[in-house]
Coordinates of C-alpha atoms in Angstrom, one line a residue:
C1 CA 0.0 0.0 0.0
F2 CA 2.9 2.4 0.7
L3 CA 4.1 2.1 -2.9
S4 CA 0.9 3.7 -4.2
I5 CA 1.5 7.0 -2.3
P6 CA 2.1 9.8 -4.9
L7 CA 5.5 11.2 -4.5
M8 CA 5.6 14.9 -5.5
A9 CA 8.7 17.0 -6.0
S10 CA 8.9 18.6 -2.6
S11 CA 11.5 17.4 -0.2
S12 CA 8.9 17.4 2.6
S13 CA 6.7 15.0 0.7
I14 CA 9.5 12.7 0.0
F15 CA 10.6 12.8 3.6
S16 CA 7.1 11.9 4.9
A17 CA 6.7 9.0 2.5
S18 CA 10.1 7.8 3.5
L19 CA 9.1 8.1 7.1
A20 CA 6.0 6.0 6.4
L21 CA 8.1 3.2 5.0
L22 CA 10.7 3.5 7.8
S23 CA 8.0 3.3 10.5
F24 CA 6.5 0.3 8.8
F25 CA 9.8 -1.7 8.6
V26 CA 11.1 -0.6 12.0
L27 CA 7.9 -1.6 13.8
C28 CA 7.6 -4.9 11.9
S29 CA 11.1 -5.6 13.0
A30 CA 10.3 -4.7 16.6
I31 CA 7.2 -7.0 16.5
A32 CA 9.4 -9.9 15.2
D33 CA 12.0 -9.2 17.9
V34 CA 9.4 -9.1 20.7
A35 CA 7.4 -12.1 19.5
A36 CA 10.5 -14.3 19.1
A37 CA 11.4 -15.3 22.6
K38 CA 14.9 -16.2 23.7
R39 CA 15.7 -19.9 24.0
T40 CA 18.2 -21.8 26.1
R41 CA 19.1 -25.4 25.4
L42 CA 20.5 -27.6 28.2
H43 CA 22.0 -31.1 28.1
F44 CA 22.8 -33.1 31.2
Y45 CA 22.4 -36.5 32.8
F46 CA 20.1 -37.5 35.7
Q47 CA 21.5 -40.2 38.0
E48 CA 19.0 -42.1 40.2
I49 CA 20.8 -44.2 42.8
N50 CA 18.6 -47.0 44.2
A51 CA 21.0 -49.0 46.3
G52 CA 24.0 -48.6 48.5
P53 CA 24.9 -46.1 51.3
N54 CA 24.3 -43.1 49.1
T55 CA 20.9 -43.8 47.7
S56 CA 19.3 -40.8 46.2
V57 CA 15.6 -41.9 46.3
V58 CA 13.4 -43.2 49.1
R59 CA 10.0 -44.7 49.0
V60 CA 7.8 -42.8 51.5
A61 CA 4.3 -44.2 50.9
Q62 CA 2.4 -47.0 49.1
A63 CA -1.0 -48.6 49.0
N64 CA -1.7 -52.0 50.6
T65 CA -1.8 -53.4 47.1
T66 CA 1.4 -51.8 45.8
L67 CA 3.7 -54.8 46.4
A68 CA 1.4 -57.1 44.5
S69 CA 1.1 -54.7 41.5
P70 CA 3.4 -55.4 38.5
T71 CA 3.9 -51.6 38.1
S72 CA 4.2 -50.9 41.9
F73 CA 1.0 -48.8 41.4
G74 CA 0.6 -46.3 44.2
A75 CA 4.3 -46.1 45.2
L76 CA 5.4 -42.6 46.1
V77 CA 9.1 -41.7 46.0
V78 CA 11.0 -38.6 47.1
A79 CA 14.2 -38.0 45.2
D80 CA 17.4 -36.0 45.5
N81 CA 19.2 -37.1 42.4
P82 CA 22.6 -35.8 41.1
L83 CA 22.7 -34.1 37.7
T84 CA 26.0 -34.5 35.8
K85 CA 27.6 -33.1 32.7
G86 CA 28.3 -36.5 31.3
P87 CA 26.8 -40.0 31.5
E88 CA 29.1 -41.3 34.3
L89 CA 28.3 -40.8 37.9
T90 CA 31.8 -39.5 38.3
S91 CA 31.3 -36.7 35.7
K92 CA 31.1 -33.1 36.8
L93 CA 28.2 -32.3 39.1
V94 CA 25.9 -29.5 37.7
G95 CA 22.9 -29.7 40.0
R96 CA 20.3 -31.8 41.8
A97 CA 16.9 -33.1 40.7
Q98 CA 14.7 -32.8 43.8
G99 CA 11.0 -33.7 44.1
I100 CA 8.5 -36.5 44.0
Y101 CA 7.3 -39.1 41.6
T102 CA 4.6 -41.7 41.9
S103 CA 3.8 -44.8 40.0
A104 CA 0.4 -43.8 38.4
S105 CA -0.4 -46.6 36.0
Q106 CA -1.7 -50.1 36.6
E107 CA -0.8 -51.2 33.1
E108 CA 2.7 -49.8 32.4
L109 CA 5.6 -48.3 34.2
A110 CA 4.5 -44.6 34.0
F111 CA 5.3 -42.0 36.7
M112 CA 3.7 -38.7 37.5
T113 CA 6.9 -36.6 38.0
S114 CA 7.2 -33.3 39.8
L115 CA 10.9 -32.2 40.0
N116 CA 12.9 -29.1 40.7
F117 CA 16.2 -29.0 38.8
A118 CA 18.4 -27.0 41.1
F119 CA 21.6 -26.0 39.3
T120 CA 24.8 -25.6 41.3
A121 CA 27.5 -24.8 38.7
G122 CA 28.2 -22.3 35.9
K123 CA 26.0 -19.4 34.7
Y124 CA 22.9 -21.2 36.0
N125 CA 24.2 -21.6 39.6
G126 CA 21.4 -20.9 42.0
S127 CA 18.6 -21.0 39.4
V128 CA 15.9 -23.7 39.2
L129 CA 13.8 -25.3 36.5
T130 CA 10.5 -26.9 37.5
V131 CA 9.3 -29.9 35.5
L132 CA 5.8 -31.5 35.8
G133 CA 4.7 -34.4 33.6
R134 CA 4.4 -38.1 32.8
N135 CA 7.4 -40.4 32.4
A136 CA 6.5 -43.7 30.8
I137 CA 9.9 -45.2 31.0
A138 CA 9.4 -48.0 28.4
L139 CA 9.2 -45.4 25.7
P140 CA 12.6 -44.7 24.0
V141 CA 12.0 -40.9 24.2
R142 CA 9.7 -39.2 26.6
E143 CA 8.7 -35.5 26.8
M144 CA 7.8 -33.5 29.9
P145 CA 6.8 -29.9 30.3
V146 CA 8.9 -27.2 31.9
V147 CA 6.2 -25.2 33.8
G148 CA 8.3 -22.6 35.6
G149 CA 11.6 -21.6 37.1
S150 CA 13.5 -19.1 39.2
G151 CA 16.6 -16.9 38.8
Y152 CA 17.8 -17.1 35.3
F153 CA 14.7 -19.2 34.4
R154 CA 12.1 -16.9 35.9
L155 CA 8.8 -17.2 34.0
A156 CA 10.3 -19.8 31.7
R157 CA 8.3 -22.4 29.8
G158 CA 9.6 -25.3 27.7
Y159 CA 10.0 -29.0 27.5
A160 CA 12.4 -31.8 28.3
R161 CA 13.1 -34.7 26.0
I162 CA 14.5 -37.6 28.0
R163 CA 16.0 -41.0 27.1
T164 CA 17.1 -43.8 29.4
H165 CA 20.9 -44.1 29.0
R166 CA 21.6 -46.9 31.5
M167 CA 19.6 -49.1 33.8
D168 CA 22.0 -51.3 35.9
Q169 CA 20.1 -53.9 37.8
R170 CA 23.3 -54.9 39.7
T171 CA 24.2 -51.5 41.1
G172 CA 20.7 -50.0 41.1
L173 CA 22.0 -47.0 39.0
V174 CA 19.6 -45.5 36.5
T175 CA 21.1 -42.8 34.2
V176 CA 18.8 -40.7 32.0
E177 CA 19.8 -38.2 29.3
Y178 CA 18.0 -34.9 29.3
N179 CA 17.8 -32.4 26.4
V180 CA 15.9 -29.4 27.7
T181 CA 14.5 -26.5 25.6
V182 CA 13.7 -23.4 27.8
I183 CA 11.7 -20.5 26.3
H184 CA 12.2 -17.2 28.1
P185 CA 9.6 -14.4 28.1
R186 CA 10.1 -11.1 26.3
Y187 CA 9.7 -7.8 28.2
R188 CA 8.5 -4.5 26.8
Q189 CA 11.2 -2.1 28.1
Q190 CA 12.3 -1.2 24.6
V191 CA 8.9 -0.5 23.3
P192 CA 8.3 3.0 24.8
S193 CA 11.6 4.4 23.5
L194 CA 10.6 3.0 20.0
R195 CA 7.2 4.6 20.3
S196 CA 8.6 8.0 21.3
T197 CA 11.1 8.0 18.5
I198 CA 8.5 7.3 15.8
V199 CA 5.9 9.7 17.1
L200 CA 8.4 12.6 17.5
G201 CA 9.6 12.0 14.0
V202 CA 6.2 12.3 12.5
R203 CA 5.1 15.2 14.6
D204 CA 8.2 17.3 13.8
H205 CA 8.0 16.8 10.0
Q206 CA 4.4 16.2 9.0
L207 CA 3.5 19.9 8.8
M208 CA 6.6 21.0 6.8
A209 CA 4.6 21.6 3.5
P210 CA 0.8 22.0 3.2
N211 CA 0.3 19.7 0.2
I212 CA -1.9 16.6 -0.2
A213 CA 1.0 14.2 -0.7
T214 CA 2.6 15.3 2.5
T215 CA -0.6 15.0 4.4
V216 CA -1.4 11.6 3.0
S217 CA 2.2 10.3 3.7
A218 CA 2.2 11.6 7.2
S219 CA -1.3 10.1 7.9
V220 CA -0.1 6.8 6.6
A221 CA 3.0 7.0 8.9
L222 CA 0.8 7.7 11.9
L223 CA -1.7 5.0 10.9
S224 CA 1.1 2.4 10.5
F225 CA 2.6 3.5 13.9
F226 CA -0.7 3.0 15.7
I227 CA -1.5 -0.3 14.1
F228 CA 1.9 -1.8 14.7
S229 CA 2.4 -0.3 18.2
S230 CA -0.9 -1.9 19.1
A231 CA 0.4 -5.2 17.8
I232 CA 3.5 -4.8 19.9
A233 CA 1.4 -4.2 23.0
D234 CA -0.6 -7.4 22.2
V235 CA 2.6 -9.5 21.7
T236 CA 4.4 -8.2 24.8
A237 CA 1.6 -9.3 27.2
G238 CA -0.4 -7.5 29.6
K239 CA -1.7 -6.6 33.0
T240 CA 0.4 -7.3 36.1
T241 CA -1.1 -7.8 39.6
R242 CA 1.0 -7.6 42.7
L243 CA 0.0 -9.2 45.9
H244 CA 1.4 -9.0 49.4
F245 CA 0.4 -11.2 52.3
Y246 CA 1.7 -13.4 55.1
F247 CA 1.7 -17.2 55.3
H248 CA 1.4 -19.0 58.7
E249 CA 2.4 -22.6 59.2
I250 CA 1.1 -23.8 62.6
N251 CA 3.0 -26.9 63.7
G252 CA 1.8 -27.4 67.3
G253 CA -1.2 -27.0 69.6
H254 CA -4.7 -28.4 69.2
N255 CA -5.2 -27.2 65.6
P256 CA -2.0 -27.6 63.5
S257 CA -2.3 -26.4 59.9
A258 CA 0.4 -28.8 58.6
V259 CA 0.5 -32.6 59.2
R260 CA 3.1 -35.1 58.2
V261 CA 1.4 -37.9 56.2
A262 CA 4.3 -39.9 54.9
Q263 CA 8.0 -40.5 55.4
A264 CA 10.8 -42.9 54.6
S265 CA 12.2 -45.4 57.1
T266 CA 15.3 -43.2 57.3
T267 CA 13.5 -39.8 57.6
N268 CA 13.8 -39.5 61.4
S269 CA 17.5 -40.0 61.3
S270 CA 18.0 -37.5 58.5
P271 CA 19.3 -34.0 59.5
T272 CA 16.9 -32.5 56.9
S273 CA 14.0 -34.9 57.5
F274 CA 14.6 -36.1 53.9
G275 CA 11.5 -37.9 52.6
A276 CA 9.0 -36.2 54.9
V277 CA 5.7 -35.3 53.1
V278 CA 3.4 -32.8 54.6
V279 CA -0.2 -31.8 53.8
A280 CA -1.0 -28.1 54.6
D281 CA -4.0 -25.9 55.1
D282 CA -2.1 -22.7 56.2
P283 CA -3.9 -19.4 56.9
L284 CA -3.0 -16.3 54.9
T285 CA -3.3 -12.8 56.5
T286 CA -2.8 -9.2 55.5
G287 CA -0.1 -8.7 58.3
P288 CA 2.5 -10.7 60.1
E289 CA 0.4 -11.7 63.1
L290 CA -2.1 -14.5 63.0
T291 CA -4.7 -12.0 64.4
W292 CA -4.5 -9.9 61.3
E293 CA -7.3 -10.0 58.7
P294 CA -7.5 -13.4 56.9
V295 CA -7.3 -13.3 53.1
G296 CA -7.2 -17.0 52.3
R297 CA -5.6 -20.4 52.7
A298 CA -2.5 -22.0 51.3
Q299 CA -3.5 -25.6 50.7
G300 CA -1.4 -28.4 49.2
I301 CA 1.6 -30.5 49.9
Y302 CA 5.3 -30.0 50.4
A303 CA 8.1 -32.6 50.7
S304 CA 11.6 -32.4 52.2
T305 CA 13.7 -33.2 49.0
S306 CA 17.3 -32.5 49.9
Q307 CA 19.7 -34.6 51.9
E308 CA 22.1 -31.6 52.5
E309 CA 19.9 -28.6 53.3
L310 CA 16.4 -27.7 54.4
S311 CA 14.8 -27.5 51.0
F312 CA 11.2 -28.4 50.1
M313 CA 9.3 -29.1 46.9
L314 CA 6.1 -27.0 47.2
S315 CA 2.8 -27.7 45.4
L316 CA 0.3 -25.2 46.9
N317 CA -3.0 -23.6 45.9
F318 CA -3.5 -20.1 47.4
A319 CA -7.2 -19.9 47.7
F320 CA -8.4 -16.3 48.4
T321 CA -11.5 -15.8 50.5
T322 CA -12.0 -12.0 50.7
G323 CA -12.0 -8.9 48.6
K324 CA -11.9 -8.7 44.8
Y325 CA -10.0 -12.1 44.6
N326 CA -12.6 -14.0 46.7
G327 CA -13.1 -17.4 45.1
S328 CA -10.0 -17.2 42.9
V329 CA -6.9 -19.4 43.2
L330 CA -3.2 -19.1 42.5
A331 CA -1.3 -22.3 41.9
M332 CA 2.4 -22.4 42.9
L333 CA 5.0 -25.1 42.3
G334 CA 8.7 -24.8 43.0
R335 CA 11.6 -25.1 45.5
N336 CA 11.7 -23.5 48.9
T337 CA 15.2 -23.5 50.5
L338 CA 14.7 -22.2 54.0
G339 CA 18.4 -21.2 54.5
L340 CA 18.2 -18.5 51.8
P341 CA 17.0 -15.1 52.9
V342 CA 14.8 -14.7 49.9
R343 CA 13.4 -17.6 47.8
E344 CA 11.6 -17.6 44.5
I345 CA 8.7 -19.9 43.6
S346 CA 6.8 -20.1 40.3
V347 CA 3.2 -19.2 39.8
V348 CA 2.2 -21.9 37.3
G349 CA -1.5 -21.1 36.9
G350 CA -4.7 -20.0 38.6
S351 CA -8.5 -19.8 38.4
G352 CA -11.2 -17.1 38.5
Y353 CA -9.5 -13.7 38.4
F354 CA -6.2 -15.5 37.9
R355 CA -7.2 -17.7 35.0
L356 CA -4.3 -18.5 32.6
V357 CA -1.8 -16.4 34.6
R358 CA 1.9 -17.0 35.3
G359 CA 4.2 -15.3 37.6
Y360 CA 6.5 -15.7 40.6
A361 CA 6.5 -15.2 44.4
L362 CA 9.4 -13.8 46.4
V363 CA 9.3 -15.5 49.9
R364 CA 11.1 -14.4 53.0
T365 CA 10.9 -16.0 56.5
H366 CA 9.5 -13.4 58.9
S367 CA 9.5 -15.2 62.2
V368 CA 9.5 -18.6 63.9
V369 CA 7.8 -18.4 67.2
Q370 CA 6.4 -21.3 69.3
G371 CA 5.9 -23.6 66.4
V372 CA 4.4 -21.0 64.1
V373 CA 6.4 -20.2 61.0
T374 CA 5.5 -17.0 59.3
A375 CA 6.6 -16.2 55.8
E376 CA 6.1 -12.9 53.9
Y377 CA 5.0 -13.3 50.3
N378 CA 5.4 -10.7 47.5
V379 CA 3.7 -12.1 44.4
T380 CA 3.9 -10.8 40.8
V381 CA 1.1 -12.2 38.6
I382 CA 1.2 -11.6 34.8
H383 CA -2.2 -11.9 33.1
P384 CA -2.5 -13.0 29.4

């Protein structure tokens, strides 16, 4: 459509038509840049150690029919598996795979897997990827979704393609190869500067010569700007909601809000209570005291998934019961390492007001008093 603009002899007319073309190509390029999210590809090996003094998995629960099942249906396992650069267990350690998986099929060996990949080396040191999916181990290649992350992987999505590399019945070592594709979100910091550049360019030059060609060209420039800047706004995502509240875990007294429901035979002798699984219905309040106004409940499970530090895999629904969010839910899944001053946990979804959202929570321990653990939550929710 731009090629049909009549170009008259005046320099202002030519300038305006050129500006129209320039704005079109610059804005198209910006849209392509914003829409094409950055990708990170990872390759490592997952080592599950099932025997010996350094076992990395423990069975913490099962049904009364599990031992008679050909697939161990109902078995629940807590894992703290090493991740290595190469396929040998002696290869360089790059992180830990910590979480839970359960045998969820009566017909084949298929596990519901919920794992935090906590990286401990290189540029990803301190960052976490969270994976949730189905692992049918008889398949030569399986795929599981990356549903969130923290640090370098904040707000990430992606997928892991996995392949069994080794299954040694004699030593109990299972080695799995992971090829992970991580898709990072794009942010809109660059868009305002682009908008101001284009608008100022049109405003400063569109009135240079009062002829029809200039007016048409300038109008087209403006129209192209508004159309494509609107497209950029659509691509770069939308509204952000920020929440602040306090979480209270009550561990004693007549009405505890968290109860241990499963553990391994070795949990009580573990310095981190490795293998303990807790079900929670913890109150949320506007302020740091339990007597402050209630705003909801944090309901779900968490498991102690590290043999070296107090670190939990959290799977919680934050169900809000007051105000504009009454009846809505935020779902969080991630890793909570209590020794860190600030932890980051992924928001992986929601319902009601929070339908289709993603985001993250920054969590800080506020106090531990007489069996009540109070944590401060600052949550950023990004709406589609």
